[in-house]
Structures are given as structure tokens and as C-alpha cells.
């Protein structure tokens, strides 16, 4: 049976890589996940026949419960809350890797070399941070934790917690068997994951989730070495590398380093950085806004998190189609980090049926803004804030933004007069050619549709 | 069995593979791809099964049970969410 298991794992690893490859092109993406899924199924089924296994009843019970909970929640969740679900499932994987490490460490060194035990400790540490960190990321995006929690001496304190955990972790491979230290180690690391994620603002969550995704992959790969399981080593390492690259791409889109996201300014800095910059906010009613758009020749829609929250994507596409019937050219401009995840907006617009060729990214659309008659900003804030270009004091200075302020007119749909997720005042809203539409994105777009229809 | 340097080589080659596979991915696929790679590390399920399968003491069984439970949520949840997301790309034909 051993050979069959090895062949199956080999097949699974190949299917994972091919699946991931297919997922990186829009045309083949749909098959990609099916290929990877087939690999997973094969690997899981043959594992039941691993030599010397027992506890089958517990195993089947755990798989049945875990699978059905995840299946139901995964099917039911709204597309707009996808980012936190990915964070949640990712955390589960990290927790599982940590559980494997815990069992190995409690059992002690029997049969394992010191190096292997060391890998178990590192994998356990990374997996546990990913577990508790992802849970906090989930809680933040789900709105269970509303504020970024900051306290004095936070970073030295976090560092002390991590340092203590690392020292204890370094002692673990030299222990004969298990003991209290293993629990102390995991408790400290769990705490560190929580502490590290709490101060990070919601706007940075995409990068953080991606980072934890890469970390879980790495933890799985390391535990694969401990268990001598090639499928885990390959799949885990591939995800670790791919995830690290994705994280870098995202951080670069925000013009920030990963270190800056993790330890950086968003929790502290927004204090009065742009005070006095913004002029008065000028509201407009939906009828006038509708007329403005209906008689322009080029409209660019800039969606943000507010669109996701209000589930307004279908209405927006309806509005766009209506405008196109009147001969208005409508384009959608998506900032790489709009929403709570890169590509978040693309997924939502795809759900609403907006074709690819109407969706433009930052580099493609920015040169066009001076010729745009109306830029319609829907629930986006930081990604259109011109202080990123103009004010070196601002925490988002240097982040590439969509230059909506260069459009001839700007319409902003916004829920209230508050600031964006990063807490920074938006200079765009006070500009002379900007008009504010206050209200829920979905209601407001419905009103715009009515206004255009009446013409 | 995989030992010593062989393991290191596997690690290195797998890391380059992961990097190359993702290197030229369009932005629209970032979220589905993150979700897809999130599913793939659900392979931790096989490790958790082996760990639970060899658990001796009650404590080991409890941790192993927890591990298998979490891992199966990772795998199944990751699959369902990714599939739903990619389903939306189905109706659109071609790229730019």
C-alpha cells in the first residue's frame, strides 16, 4: 500500500501545481480549482490506508463535522464577505499545522533528529501565528472588532512576547518528551499572533491575509518535513512561495513595504496630517447627478469597499448599461487594493456581469482622467485621495492612486461625512469640481437610475 | 523516504515553482488565486490525519481531532469559496 500512497501523493502534488498554473489565467481558471480538488481528494482517500493508523472513528467524525460546517458556510456566505472567509479558512489550516507540531513536540524526540524537531517548532510557531492572526483579521473584517487597538510600548511588548516564545521554542527539541513548556510555547505564540494583528488597520488587511496565507503554506511545508510527507512539502512550499509573491505585489501596489504594513503607521499617524486642506463639501441631489452623467461622453466608475458593503454592483452595472444606451462611454477603474482584497472589486463586478474589457486597472486608466467628463466614485476613499500625491506628511503619501481629481467632474457616493478606513481626511471631496451624494450606495445608484430613466 | 539534502532540493525547487507559476498573473485573478492557494495548503489534512492516526494518549487524540477538524475546514471551505468565485468568470468570454 505504501507505494500506492506515494504514487497518489506524487499525482496530487502534480495536480496542485497544474491547478495553480491554470488558475493564473482567466480562461482556464475554472478548471484549475477542479484539478487541484481532484488532487486533494486522491491524497485524502489514500491517507486512510497509511500504515499503523488507528482512531478512525474520531478521524471520520472530525472530517464529517469540519467538511459540513465549511461546506455550508462557504456556500452561504455573500460574495462581499469573501475576504474574511478566506482569512478564516486560512487560519484553520495554520491551526492544523500547529496541531501536528504540538503532537510531535508532546511526544518528544523519539526517532526524530534534533533538526527535524527544530523544523516542527518553527512550523508550529508560524502556523500558530497564522491561526490566531487570521482569526483576528476575520473578526476585524466581519466587524466584530471595530477599532485598531493600540497601547503604549506595544511593539516592545509584542517583541518581548515573541522573544520569550522563541527562546522556549529553542529549548523544546532538547526535551526528552513533552511537558508544560510545550503549552507555554503555544500560549505565547497564540498571544503574539493576536497582538501583532490587532493594531493593523482594515485598509491593510488584504496584505495581511495574503501574508498569513503564505505563512500557513510554509508551516504546512515544514510539518511535511517532520511527517516525511512529500505532498505536504511540495504543496506547502509552492503556496508559501506563491503567497509571498502575491503579498509583495499587493504591498507594492500600495507603495509600502510589508514591514511597514505590519509595524507601520496606520494605527498612529492620521493625526491632523491634512487639516485645513479640504474645502467645504458640496452635496448634489441624485436628479442633477443623473443629468450630469447622461449628457457626458465619458464616465469612469471607481468602486470601493462601500460598493461591496451595499451590494451595489448589480445596480451599478444597470446604470452603466443605461448610460451606454444613451451613447455614453462607461469604463470601470479598479485600484489594485480597492476593497479588502486585491481583485475584490473585479470579483464583484464579474458577479454583476460586467465584461472584462470594460474594467481597467490603474496604469491603463490614469492617463485618461483628464478627458473624463464624470468620475463616479462609489464607496472608495483612500485609493482616490490626492494627498497621496501632494502631501508628504500623509501616511498614504506615495501610494499610487486613481487620479479622479483630474476628471472634469467628480461625483462621490458616500455613506456619511466620516473619514475612510485609514482615518485620513480626503482632499478630493473638498475640491471645487467634486459633488457629494450622501447615502447608501445601492439606494443612491437606484436613484441615479431613476433620474437617467426619466430623461 | 526523503532525507537531508534531498529534502532541501525539493524545498528549493517547489519554492521556485510557486514563484514562477504566479509571476505573471493578472490583477483580476489575485483574489481567486489567493483563495485557490489557500485551498491547496488544505493538504495539511493528510498530515493531520496521520498525526491523529498515530495518536496514543488522550491528549494527543484531542489535539489530533482538533487538527483534522480544522484542516478539513481549510480544504473544503477553500474549495467551495474558490469555486464560487471562479464560477463568475465563466460567463465572460476571452480577455483583453
Short mmCIF file of C-alpha atoms in Angstrom, two decimals:
data_model
loop_
_atom_site.label_atom_id
_atom_site.label_comp_id
_atom_site.label_asym_id
_atom_site.label_seq_id
_atom_site.Cartn_x
_atom_site.Cartn_y
_atom_site.Cartn_z
CA UNK A 1 0.00 0.00 0.00
CA UNK A 2 2.96 2.28 0.71
CA UNK A 3 3.78 2.52 -2.99
CA UNK A 4 0.18 3.33 -3.90
CA UNK A 5 0.16 6.10 -1.30
CA UNK A 6 3.41 7.56 -2.62
CA UNK A 7 2.18 7.45 -6.22
CA UNK A 8 -1.06 9.14 -5.18
CA UNK A 9 0.81 11.87 -3.33
CA UNK A 10 3.02 12.38 -6.36
CA UNK A 11 -0.07 12.72 -8.52
CA UNK A 12 -1.67 15.12 -6.03
CA UNK A 13 1.41 17.35 -5.95
CA UNK A 14 1.45 17.50 -9.76
CA UNK A 15 -2.28 18.28 -9.87
CA UNK A 16 -1.82 21.10 -7.33
CA UNK A 17 0.88 22.76 -9.40
CA UNK A 18 -1.03 22.33 -12.67
CA UNK A 19 -4.20 23.57 -11.00
CA UNK A 20 -2.46 26.65 -9.66
CA UNK A 21 -0.97 27.28 -13.09
CA UNK A 22 -4.42 27.11 -14.69
CA UNK A 23 -5.86 29.38 -12.02
CA UNK A 24 -3.46 32.10 -13.06
CA UNK A 25 -5.21 32.68 -16.40
CA UNK A 26 -8.85 33.83 -16.66
CA UNK A 27 -9.69 31.41 -19.45
CA UNK A 28 -8.58 28.25 -17.65
CA UNK A 29 -9.11 29.36 -14.05
CA UNK A 30 -12.35 27.46 -13.64
CA UNK A 31 -10.73 24.07 -14.39
CA UNK A 32 -7.75 24.90 -12.21
CA UNK A 33 -9.63 24.54 -8.95
CA UNK A 34 -11.22 21.29 -10.14
CA UNK A 35 -7.80 19.80 -10.93
CA UNK A 36 -6.46 20.81 -7.54
CA UNK A 37 -9.62 19.46 -5.92
CA UNK A 38 -9.11 16.08 -7.61
CA UNK A 39 -5.56 16.02 -6.25
CA UNK A 40 -6.82 16.73 -2.74
CA UNK A 41 -9.46 14.00 -2.93
CA UNK A 42 -6.98 11.36 -4.08
CA UNK A 43 -4.45 12.32 -1.39
CA UNK A 44 -7.08 12.29 1.37
CA UNK A 45 -8.58 8.94 0.41
CA UNK A 46 -5.26 7.06 0.25
CA UNK A 47 -4.17 8.52 3.58
CA UNK A 48 -6.77 6.32 5.30
CA UNK A 49 -4.56 3.38 4.33
CA UNK A 50 -1.36 4.79 5.85
CA UNK A 51 0.37 2.04 7.84
CA UNK A 52 -0.33 1.62 11.55
CA UNK A 53 -3.23 4.05 11.76
CA UNK A 54 -5.95 3.94 14.38
CA UNK A 55 -8.60 6.34 15.76
CA UNK A 56 -10.57 6.02 12.51
CA UNK A 57 -13.86 6.86 14.18
CA UNK A 58 -12.53 10.18 15.52
CA UNK A 59 -10.94 10.92 12.18
CA UNK A 60 -14.13 10.36 10.17
CA UNK A 61 -16.14 12.33 12.73
CA UNK A 62 -13.73 15.28 12.54
CA UNK A 63 -13.72 15.26 8.74
CA UNK A 64 -17.51 14.97 8.57
CA UNK A 65 -18.10 17.82 11.02
CA UNK A 66 -15.38 20.09 9.61
CA UNK A 67 -16.38 19.49 6.00
CA UNK A 68 -20.07 20.08 6.51
CA UNK A 69 -19.57 23.24 8.56
CA UNK A 70 -17.17 24.63 5.95
CA UNK A 71 -19.34 23.49 3.03
CA UNK A 72 -22.45 25.18 4.39
CA UNK A 73 -20.72 28.39 5.44
CA UNK A 74 -18.78 28.54 2.17
CA UNK A 75 -21.94 28.14 0.08
CA UNK A 76 -24.00 30.59 2.09
CA UNK A 77 -21.59 33.45 2.55
CA UNK A 78 -22.19 36.53 0.41
CA UNK A 79 -19.59 37.38 -2.22
CA UNK A 80 -18.87 40.63 -0.45
CA UNK A 81 -17.65 38.87 2.68
CA UNK A 82 -15.31 36.53 0.78
CA UNK A 83 -12.13 38.15 2.12
CA UNK A 84 -12.88 37.32 5.72
CA UNK A 85 -13.94 33.79 4.82
CA UNK A 86 -10.60 33.24 3.10
CA UNK A 87 -8.91 34.59 6.24
CA UNK A 88 -10.95 32.22 8.38
CA UNK A 89 -10.29 29.07 6.34
CA UNK A 90 -6.65 30.04 6.09
CA UNK A 91 -6.44 30.34 9.87
CA UNK A 92 -7.89 26.83 10.17
CA UNK A 93 -5.03 25.49 8.04
CA UNK A 94 -2.48 27.25 10.22
CA UNK A 95 -4.16 25.79 13.30
CA UNK A 96 -3.99 22.30 11.82
CA UNK A 97 -0.26 22.67 11.10
CA UNK A 98 0.20 23.86 14.69
CA UNK A 99 -1.75 20.85 15.98
CA UNK A 100 0.58 18.49 14.11
CA UNK A 101 3.57 20.29 15.62
CA UNK A 102 2.03 20.11 19.10
CA UNK A 103 1.56 16.35 18.89
CA UNK A 104 5.12 15.80 17.67
CA UNK A 105 6.56 18.04 20.38
CA UNK A 106 4.50 16.50 23.16
CA UNK A 107 5.64 13.07 22.05
CA UNK A 108 9.25 14.21 22.33
CA UNK A 109 12.29 13.28 20.33
CA UNK A 110 11.59 9.57 19.83
CA UNK A 111 13.10 8.65 16.49
CA UNK A 112 13.47 12.23 15.30
CA UNK A 113 16.70 14.10 14.91
CA UNK A 114 17.18 17.49 16.55
CA UNK A 115 16.93 19.20 13.17
CA UNK A 116 13.53 17.66 12.47
CA UNK A 117 12.30 18.73 15.91
CA UNK A 118 13.59 22.21 15.17
CA UNK A 119 11.51 22.27 11.98
CA UNK A 120 8.48 21.13 13.99
CA UNK A 121 8.99 24.07 16.37
CA UNK A 122 9.36 26.61 13.55
CA UNK A 123 6.37 25.21 11.67
CA UNK A 124 4.35 25.24 14.88
CA UNK A 125 5.29 28.85 15.55
CA UNK A 126 4.41 30.04 12.06
CA UNK A 127 1.20 28.01 11.89
CA UNK A 128 0.04 29.28 15.28
CA UNK A 129 0.69 32.94 14.43
CA UNK A 130 -1.21 32.42 11.19
CA UNK A 131 -4.06 30.79 13.15
CA UNK A 132 -4.63 33.45 15.79
CA UNK A 133 -3.69 36.29 13.42
CA UNK A 134 -6.16 35.14 10.77
CA UNK A 135 -8.92 34.85 13.36
CA UNK A 136 -8.31 38.46 14.38
CA UNK A 137 -8.25 39.52 10.72
CA UNK A 138 -11.57 37.73 10.28
CA UNK A 139 -13.04 39.41 13.37
CA UNK A 140 -11.93 42.83 12.15
CA UNK A 141 -13.33 42.46 8.65
CA UNK A 142 -16.54 40.94 9.98
CA UNK A 143 -16.92 44.00 12.21
CA UNK A 144 -16.60 42.02 15.46
CA UNK A 145 -13.60 44.17 16.40
CA UNK A 146 -14.24 47.72 15.35
CA UNK A 147 -11.11 49.62 16.32
CA UNK A 148 -7.41 49.23 15.78
CA UNK A 149 -6.19 48.56 19.27
CA UNK A 150 -3.07 50.48 20.14
CA UNK A 151 -1.40 50.85 23.53
CA UNK A 152 1.86 52.41 24.70
CA UNK A 153 5.03 50.34 24.35
CA UNK A 154 3.08 47.97 22.13
CA UNK A 155 5.90 46.98 19.84
CA UNK A 156 8.50 46.32 22.56
CA UNK A 157 5.83 44.31 24.37
CA UNK A 158 4.98 42.25 21.27
CA UNK A 159 8.64 41.70 20.64
CA UNK A 160 9.15 40.52 24.22
CA UNK A 161 6.31 38.01 23.84
CA UNK A 162 7.76 36.70 20.58
CA UNK A 163 11.30 36.64 22.01
CA UNK A 164 10.23 34.59 25.03
CA UNK A 165 8.35 32.20 22.74
CA UNK A 166 11.40 31.76 20.51
CA UNK A 167 13.68 31.05 23.49
CA UNK A 168 11.28 28.46 24.86
CA UNK A 169 10.83 27.06 21.36
CA UNK A 170 14.58 26.66 21.05
CA UNK A 171 14.62 24.58 24.24
CA UNK A 172 11.84 22.23 23.11
CA UNK A 173 13.87 19.94 20.78
CA UNK A 174 16.20 19.13 23.67
CA UNK A 175 13.46 17.90 25.94
CA UNK A 176 13.04 14.18 26.37
CA UNK A 177 9.30 14.40 25.99
CA UNK A 178 6.56 16.98 26.08
CA UNK A 179 5.64 18.77 29.24
CA UNK A 180 4.40 22.11 30.37
CA UNK A 181 6.86 24.08 28.24
CA UNK A 182 5.06 22.99 25.06
CA UNK A 183 1.85 24.57 26.33
CA UNK A 184 3.64 27.74 27.44
CA UNK A 185 5.22 27.95 23.98
CA UNK A 186 1.91 27.67 22.13
CA UNK A 187 0.12 30.04 24.51
CA UNK A 188 2.78 32.70 23.96
CA UNK A 189 2.72 32.31 20.19
CA UNK A 190 -1.09 32.44 20.09
CA UNK A 191 -0.95 35.67 22.08
CA UNK A 192 1.67 37.06 19.75
CA UNK A 193 -0.49 36.40 16.68
CA UNK A 194 -3.37 38.29 18.30
CA UNK A 195 -1.18 41.20 19.45
CA UNK A 196 0.51 41.51 16.10
CA UNK A 197 -2.75 41.72 14.15
CA UNK A 198 -4.79 43.95 16.48
CA UNK A 199 -3.11 47.27 15.61
CA UNK A 200 -3.29 46.73 11.84
CA UNK A 201 -5.93 48.85 10.13
CA UNK A 202 -8.66 47.47 7.89
CA UNK A 203 -7.17 49.05 4.79
CA UNK A 204 -4.08 46.89 5.17
CA UNK A 205 -5.96 43.65 5.71
CA UNK A 206 -5.54 42.37 2.13
CA UNK A 207 -1.80 42.34 2.54
CA UNK A 208 -2.04 40.76 5.97
CA UNK A 209 -4.40 37.99 4.85
CA UNK A 210 -2.13 37.23 1.92
CA UNK A 211 0.86 37.13 4.24
CA UNK A 212 -0.86 34.71 6.61
CA UNK A 213 -1.82 32.61 3.61
CA UNK A 214 1.85 32.36 2.64
CA UNK A 215 2.81 31.63 6.26
CA UNK A 216 0.30 28.79 6.53
CA UNK A 217 1.75 27.34 3.34
CA UNK A 218 5.22 27.50 4.81
CA UNK A 219 4.07 25.95 8.09
CA UNK A 220 2.41 23.10 6.18
CA UNK A 221 5.61 22.55 4.20
CA UNK A 222 7.71 22.43 7.39
CA UNK A 223 5.37 19.96 9.09
CA UNK A 224 5.61 17.95 5.87
CA UNK A 225 9.33 17.52 6.56
CA UNK A 226 8.54 16.40 10.11
CA UNK A 227 6.00 13.81 8.94
CA UNK A 228 8.08 12.85 5.92
CA UNK A 229 5.16 13.64 3.64
CA UNK A 230 6.17 14.80 0.15
CA UNK A 231 2.71 16.02 -0.83
CA UNK A 232 2.68 18.40 2.14
CA UNK A 233 6.23 19.58 1.49
CA UNK A 234 5.58 20.40 -2.15
CA UNK A 235 2.08 21.87 -1.81
CA UNK A 236 3.02 23.85 1.29
CA UNK A 237 6.22 25.25 -0.19
CA UNK A 238 4.58 26.14 -3.50
CA UNK A 239 1.87 28.04 -1.64
CA UNK A 240 4.44 29.64 0.64
CA UNK A 241 6.40 30.98 -2.34
CA UNK A 242 3.38 31.95 -4.43
CA UNK A 243 1.75 33.60 -1.42
CA UNK A 244 4.90 35.59 -0.61
CA UNK A 245 5.00 36.89 -4.18
CA UNK A 246 1.30 37.83 -4.08
CA UNK A 247 1.87 39.63 -0.78
CA UNK A 248 4.74 41.59 -2.30
CA UNK A 249 2.68 42.51 -5.37
CA UNK A 250 -0.06 43.85 -3.13
CA UNK A 251 2.24 45.77 -0.83
CA UNK A 252 3.94 47.27 -3.87
CA UNK A 253 0.56 48.38 -5.23
CA UNK A 254 0.19 50.39 -2.03
CA UNK A 255 3.75 51.61 -2.31
CA UNK A 256 4.60 50.17 1.07
CA UNK A 257 6.90 47.51 2.34
CA UNK A 258 5.49 44.51 4.12
CA UNK A 259 7.34 45.55 7.26
CA UNK A 260 5.67 48.93 7.04
CA UNK A 261 2.24 47.31 6.84
CA UNK A 262 2.93 45.10 9.84
CA UNK A 263 4.62 47.59 12.12
CA UNK A 264 3.80 50.82 10.34
CA UNK A 265 1.92 53.96 10.70
CA UNK A 266 -1.75 53.45 10.02
CA UNK A 267 -2.59 52.85 13.64
CA UNK A 268 -0.94 56.08 14.80
CA UNK A 269 -0.33 58.66 12.14
CA UNK A 270 -3.53 60.20 10.82
CA UNK A 271 -3.45 62.95 13.41
CA UNK A 272 -4.30 66.16 11.61
CA UNK A 273 -1.95 65.38 8.73
CA UNK A 274 -4.16 67.19 6.27
CA UNK A 275 -6.06 69.58 8.48
CA UNK A 276 -7.32 72.66 6.70
CA UNK A 277 -6.69 71.20 3.28
CA UNK A 278 -10.22 70.32 2.39
CA UNK A 279 -12.72 72.93 1.35
CA UNK A 280 -16.42 72.72 2.03
CA UNK A 281 -18.16 69.56 0.90
CA UNK A 282 -20.78 70.31 -1.73
CA UNK A 283 -23.76 67.96 -1.86
CA UNK A 284 -25.78 67.37 -5.02
CA UNK A 285 -29.09 65.57 -5.46
CA UNK A 286 -29.50 62.44 -7.50
CA UNK A 287 -31.53 64.06 -10.29
CA UNK A 288 -28.84 66.60 -11.09
CA UNK A 289 -26.15 63.96 -10.86
CA UNK A 290 -28.12 61.71 -13.23
CA UNK A 291 -28.45 64.52 -15.77
CA UNK A 292 -24.76 65.28 -15.48
CA UNK A 293 -23.84 61.71 -16.34
CA UNK A 294 -26.46 61.21 -19.04
CA UNK A 295 -25.15 64.17 -21.02
CA UNK A 296 -21.46 63.40 -20.74
CA UNK A 297 -19.49 61.43 -23.28
CA UNK A 298 -17.20 59.52 -20.97
CA UNK A 299 -17.90 58.27 -17.45
CA UNK A 300 -15.47 56.30 -15.29
CA UNK A 301 -16.84 54.36 -12.35
CA UNK A 302 -14.47 53.89 -9.41
CA UNK A 303 -15.81 51.28 -6.99
CA UNK A 304 -14.52 50.72 -3.47
CA UNK A 305 -15.37 48.88 -0.30
CA UNK A 306 -18.58 50.91 0.09
CA UNK A 307 -19.92 49.24 -3.06
CA UNK A 308 -19.22 45.83 -1.55
CA UNK A 309 -20.90 46.68 1.74
CA UNK A 310 -24.01 47.99 0.00
CA UNK A 311 -24.06 45.11 -2.54
CA UNK A 312 -24.45 47.79 -5.19
CA UNK A 313 -22.58 46.05 -8.04
CA UNK A 314 -25.71 44.90 -9.90
CA UNK A 315 -27.30 48.34 -9.74
CA UNK A 316 -24.09 49.95 -10.93
CA UNK A 317 -23.96 47.71 -13.98
CA UNK A 318 -27.62 48.51 -14.65
CA UNK A 319 -26.77 52.21 -14.51
CA UNK A 320 -23.75 51.70 -16.78
CA UNK A 321 -25.84 49.83 -19.36
CA UNK A 322 -28.45 52.56 -19.26
CA UNK A 323 -25.83 55.22 -19.87
CA UNK A 324 -24.30 53.22 -22.71
CA UNK A 325 -27.68 53.03 -24.41
CA UNK A 326 -27.59 56.80 -24.45
CA UNK A 327 -24.17 56.75 -26.10
CA UNK A 328 -22.08 57.48 -23.03
CA UNK A 329 -18.82 55.53 -22.86
CA UNK A 330 -18.58 53.89 -19.45
CA UNK A 331 -15.41 52.38 -18.04
CA UNK A 332 -14.66 50.85 -14.67
CA UNK A 333 -11.41 51.73 -12.96
CA UNK A 334 -10.14 49.42 -10.27
CA UNK A 335 -7.36 50.26 -7.89
CA UNK A 336 -5.19 47.24 -7.05
CA UNK A 337 -6.08 47.44 -3.38
CA UNK A 338 -9.67 48.67 -3.63
CA UNK A 339 -11.87 46.76 -1.24
CA UNK A 340 -10.45 44.44 1.32
CA UNK A 341 -8.52 42.28 -1.05
CA UNK A 342 -6.77 42.72 -4.39
CA UNK A 343 -9.21 41.82 -7.10
CA UNK A 344 -12.12 42.06 -4.64
CA UNK A 345 -13.87 44.58 -6.89
CA UNK A 346 -13.17 42.52 -10.00
CA UNK A 347 -14.90 39.55 -8.46
CA UNK A 348 -17.93 41.62 -7.52
CA UNK A 349 -18.19 43.28 -10.92
CA UNK A 350 -17.78 39.90 -12.60
CA UNK A 351 -20.64 38.67 -10.42
CA UNK A 352 -22.80 41.50 -11.71
CA UNK A 353 -21.90 40.58 -15.30
CA UNK A 354 -19.58 43.46 -16.19
CA UNK A 355 -17.37 42.25 -19.07
CA UNK A 356 -13.58 42.23 -18.66
CA UNK A 357 -12.94 44.71 -21.43
CA UNK A 358 -14.73 47.47 -19.55
CA UNK A 359 -12.54 47.07 -16.50
CA UNK A 360 -9.28 48.95 -16.39
CA UNK A 361 -6.50 48.97 -13.87
CA UNK A 362 -4.57 51.89 -12.51
CA UNK A 363 -1.87 52.25 -15.16
CA UNK A 364 -4.32 51.91 -18.02
CA UNK A 365 -6.88 54.42 -16.87
CA UNK A 366 -4.84 57.13 -15.15
CA UNK A 367 -3.65 58.89 -18.35
CA UNK A 368 -7.29 59.10 -19.45
CA UNK A 369 -8.72 61.01 -16.50
CA UNK A 370 -8.19 64.50 -17.96
CA UNK A 371 -10.57 63.52 -20.80
CA UNK A 372 -13.17 62.01 -18.50
CA UNK A 373 -16.36 64.02 -18.02
CA UNK A 374 -17.57 62.38 -14.84
CA UNK A 375 -15.68 60.18 -12.43
CA UNK A 376 -18.22 58.39 -10.27
CA UNK A 377 -16.59 57.29 -7.03
CA UNK A 378 -18.68 54.69 -5.21
CA UNK A 379 -17.62 53.92 -1.69
CA UNK A 380 -13.92 54.35 -2.43
CA UNK A 381 -11.85 56.73 -0.37
CA UNK A 382 -8.14 56.30 0.25
CA UNK A 383 -7.46 54.99 -3.27
CA UNK A 384 -8.65 58.30 -4.79
CA UNK A 385 -7.19 60.64 -2.19
CA UNK A 386 -4.89 63.15 -3.92
CA UNK A 387 -2.91 63.79 -0.73
CA UNK A 388 -1.09 60.59 -1.66
CA UNK A 389 0.50 62.68 -4.43
CA UNK A 390 0.67 66.06 -2.74
CA UNK A 391 1.22 65.80 0.99
CA UNK A 392 4.47 64.16 2.15
CA UNK A 393 3.18 64.31 5.74
CA UNK A 394 0.31 61.96 4.98
CA UNK A 395 0.62 58.28 5.91
CA UNK A 396 -0.54 57.29 2.44
CA UNK A 397 1.91 59.62 0.68
CA UNK A 398 3.47 57.87 -2.30
CA UNK A 399 0.72 55.30 -2.72
CA UNK A 400 -0.32 55.23 -6.38
CA UNK A 401 -3.91 56.43 -6.63
CA UNK A 402 -6.57 56.74 -9.28
CA UNK A 403 -6.29 60.36 -10.40
CA UNK A 404 -10.01 61.05 -10.32
CA UNK A 405 -9.32 64.64 -9.27
CA UNK A 406 -8.14 65.26 -12.86
CA UNK A 407 -11.56 64.40 -14.29
CA UNK A 408 -13.77 67.32 -15.30
CA UNK A 409 -16.37 66.44 -12.70
CA UNK A 410 -16.27 64.10 -9.75
CA UNK A 411 -19.32 62.53 -8.12
CA UNK A 412 -18.76 60.79 -4.81
CA UNK A 413 -21.31 58.42 -3.31
CA UNK A 414 -20.58 58.16 0.36
CA UNK A 415 -22.48 56.94 3.36
CA UNK A 416 -21.74 59.81 5.67
CA UNK A 417 -19.31 62.60 6.26
CA UNK A 418 -16.82 60.43 8.15
CA UNK A 419 -13.32 59.56 7.08
CA UNK A 420 -12.17 56.48 5.21
CA UNK A 421 -10.91 53.29 6.78
CA UNK A 422 -7.43 54.68 7.24
CA UNK A 423 -8.86 57.65 9.10
CA UNK A 424 -7.35 60.20 6.71
CA UNK A 425 -9.22 63.28 5.51
CA UNK A 426 -9.86 63.07 1.77
CA UNK A 427 -8.79 66.18 -0.12
CA UNK A 428 -10.72 65.09 -3.22
CA UNK A 429 -14.07 65.63 -1.51
CA UNK A 430 -13.42 69.30 -0.91
CA UNK A 431 -12.38 70.13 -4.48
CA UNK A 432 -14.40 72.65 -6.48
CA UNK A 433 -15.45 70.16 -9.13
CA UNK A 434 -16.47 67.47 -6.66
CA UNK A 435 -20.08 66.88 -5.65
CA UNK A 436 -21.17 64.59 -2.84
CA UNK A 437 -24.09 62.15 -2.96
CA UNK A 438 -24.75 61.11 0.62
CA UNK A 439 -26.43 57.77 1.15
CA UNK A 440 -26.21 54.02 0.91
CA UNK A 441 -24.52 53.12 -2.39
CA UNK A 442 -27.31 50.84 -3.53
CA UNK A 443 -30.13 53.32 -2.80
CA UNK A 444 -28.20 56.13 -4.34
CA UNK A 445 -27.41 54.25 -7.56
CA UNK A 446 -31.09 53.25 -7.79
CA UNK A 447 -31.99 56.93 -7.58
CA UNK A 448 -29.45 57.73 -10.29
CA UNK A 449 -31.00 55.03 -12.48
CA UNK A 450 -34.45 56.59 -11.94
CA UNK A 451 -33.04 60.00 -12.78
CA UNK A 452 -31.47 58.79 -16.03
CA UNK A 453 -34.60 56.86 -17.00
CA UNK A 454 -36.78 59.94 -16.61
CA UNK A 455 -34.78 61.91 -19.17
CA UNK B 1 11.87 8.37 2.44
CA UNK B 2 13.08 11.90 1.97
CA UNK B 3 16.19 12.85 3.84
CA UNK B 4 18.64 15.64 4.37
CA UNK B 5 19.73 17.29 1.19
CA UNK B 6 17.08 15.64 -0.97
CA UNK B 7 14.50 17.36 1.19
CA UNK B 8 16.31 20.66 0.77
CA UNK B 9 16.35 20.27 -3.00
CA UNK B 10 12.62 19.50 -3.05
CA UNK B 11 12.05 22.60 -0.92
CA UNK B 12 14.08 24.80 -3.27
CA UNK B 13 12.50 23.52 -6.48
CA UNK B 14 9.00 23.78 -5.05
CA UNK B 15 9.66 27.35 -3.94
CA UNK B 16 10.82 28.36 -7.44
CA UNK B 17 7.82 26.58 -8.95
CA UNK B 18 5.41 28.52 -6.75
CA UNK B 19 7.10 31.77 -7.62
CA UNK B 20 7.12 31.14 -11.38
CA UNK B 21 3.54 29.91 -11.54
CA UNK B 22 2.25 33.14 -10.02
CA UNK B 23 4.73 35.51 -11.62
CA UNK B 24 2.61 36.83 -14.49
CA UNK B 25 -0.88 36.66 -13.08
CA UNK B 26 -3.35 39.45 -13.96
CA UNK B 27 -4.71 41.55 -11.10
CA UNK B 28 -8.27 40.35 -11.67
CA UNK B 29 -7.23 36.89 -10.55
CA UNK B 30 -5.41 37.89 -7.38
CA UNK B 31 -8.28 37.15 -5.04
CA UNK B 32 -9.32 33.84 -6.64
CA UNK B 33 -5.68 32.83 -6.73
CA UNK B 34 -5.15 33.64 -3.08
CA UNK B 35 -8.25 31.65 -2.33
CA UNK B 36 -7.02 28.79 -4.54
CA UNK B 37 -3.64 28.64 -2.87
CA UNK B 38 -5.48 28.79 0.46
CA UNK B 39 -7.29 25.62 -0.66
CA UNK B 40 -4.07 23.91 -1.71
CA UNK B 41 -2.45 24.22 1.71
CA UNK B 42 -5.52 22.34 2.91
CA UNK B 43 -3.30 19.32 2.10
CA UNK B 44 -2.35 19.72 5.76
CA UNK B 45 -5.39 17.46 6.18
CA UNK B 46 -3.36 14.39 5.23
CA UNK B 47 -0.74 15.30 7.83
CA UNK B 48 -3.37 15.87 10.50
CA UNK B 49 -4.94 12.51 9.65
CA UNK B 50 -1.59 10.74 10.05
CA UNK B 51 -0.96 12.59 13.32
CA UNK B 52 -4.38 11.61 14.70
CA UNK B 53 -3.99 8.08 13.35
CA UNK B 54 -0.86 7.59 15.39
CA UNK B 55 -2.05 9.43 18.50
CA UNK B 56 -1.63 7.34 21.65
CA UNK B 57 -2.66 9.36 24.67
CA UNK B 58 -5.98 11.09 25.23
CA UNK B 59 -4.34 14.49 24.91
CA UNK B 60 -2.76 13.57 21.58
CA UNK B 61 -6.12 12.33 20.35
CA UNK B 62 -7.80 15.57 21.38
CA UNK B 63 -5.21 17.71 19.60
CA UNK B 64 -5.27 15.41 16.57
CA UNK B 65 -9.06 15.59 16.39
CA UNK B 66 -8.84 19.36 16.54
CA UNK B 67 -6.20 19.32 13.79
CA UNK B 68 -8.23 17.13 11.43
CA UNK B 69 -11.32 19.24 12.10
CA UNK B 70 -9.53 22.48 11.26
CA UNK B 71 -7.71 21.01 8.26
CA UNK B 72 -10.91 19.67 6.70
CA UNK B 73 -12.50 23.09 7.14
CA UNK B 74 -9.50 24.63 5.38
CA UNK B 75 -9.71 22.20 2.47
CA UNK B 76 -13.49 22.14 1.98
CA UNK B 77 -14.09 25.81 2.71
CA UNK B 78 -11.19 26.84 0.49
CA UNK B 79 -12.55 24.74 -2.37
CA UNK B 80 -16.15 25.94 -2.11
CA UNK B 81 -15.23 29.61 -1.91
CA UNK B 82 -12.72 29.43 -4.78
CA UNK B 83 -15.12 27.54 -6.99
CA UNK B 84 -17.90 30.05 -6.39
CA UNK B 85 -15.57 32.91 -7.20
CA UNK B 86 -14.24 31.34 -10.40
CA UNK B 87 -17.75 30.39 -11.49
CA UNK B 88 -18.41 34.07 -12.01
CA UNK B 89 -15.66 34.31 -14.57
CA UNK B 90 -17.22 31.53 -16.59
CA UNK B 91 -19.82 33.55 -18.46
CA UNK B 92 -17.35 36.13 -19.66
CA UNK B 93 -15.54 35.12 -22.79
CA UNK B 94 -11.92 35.89 -23.54
CA UNK B 95 -9.70 38.51 -22.04
CA UNK B 96 -8.36 41.77 -23.23
#
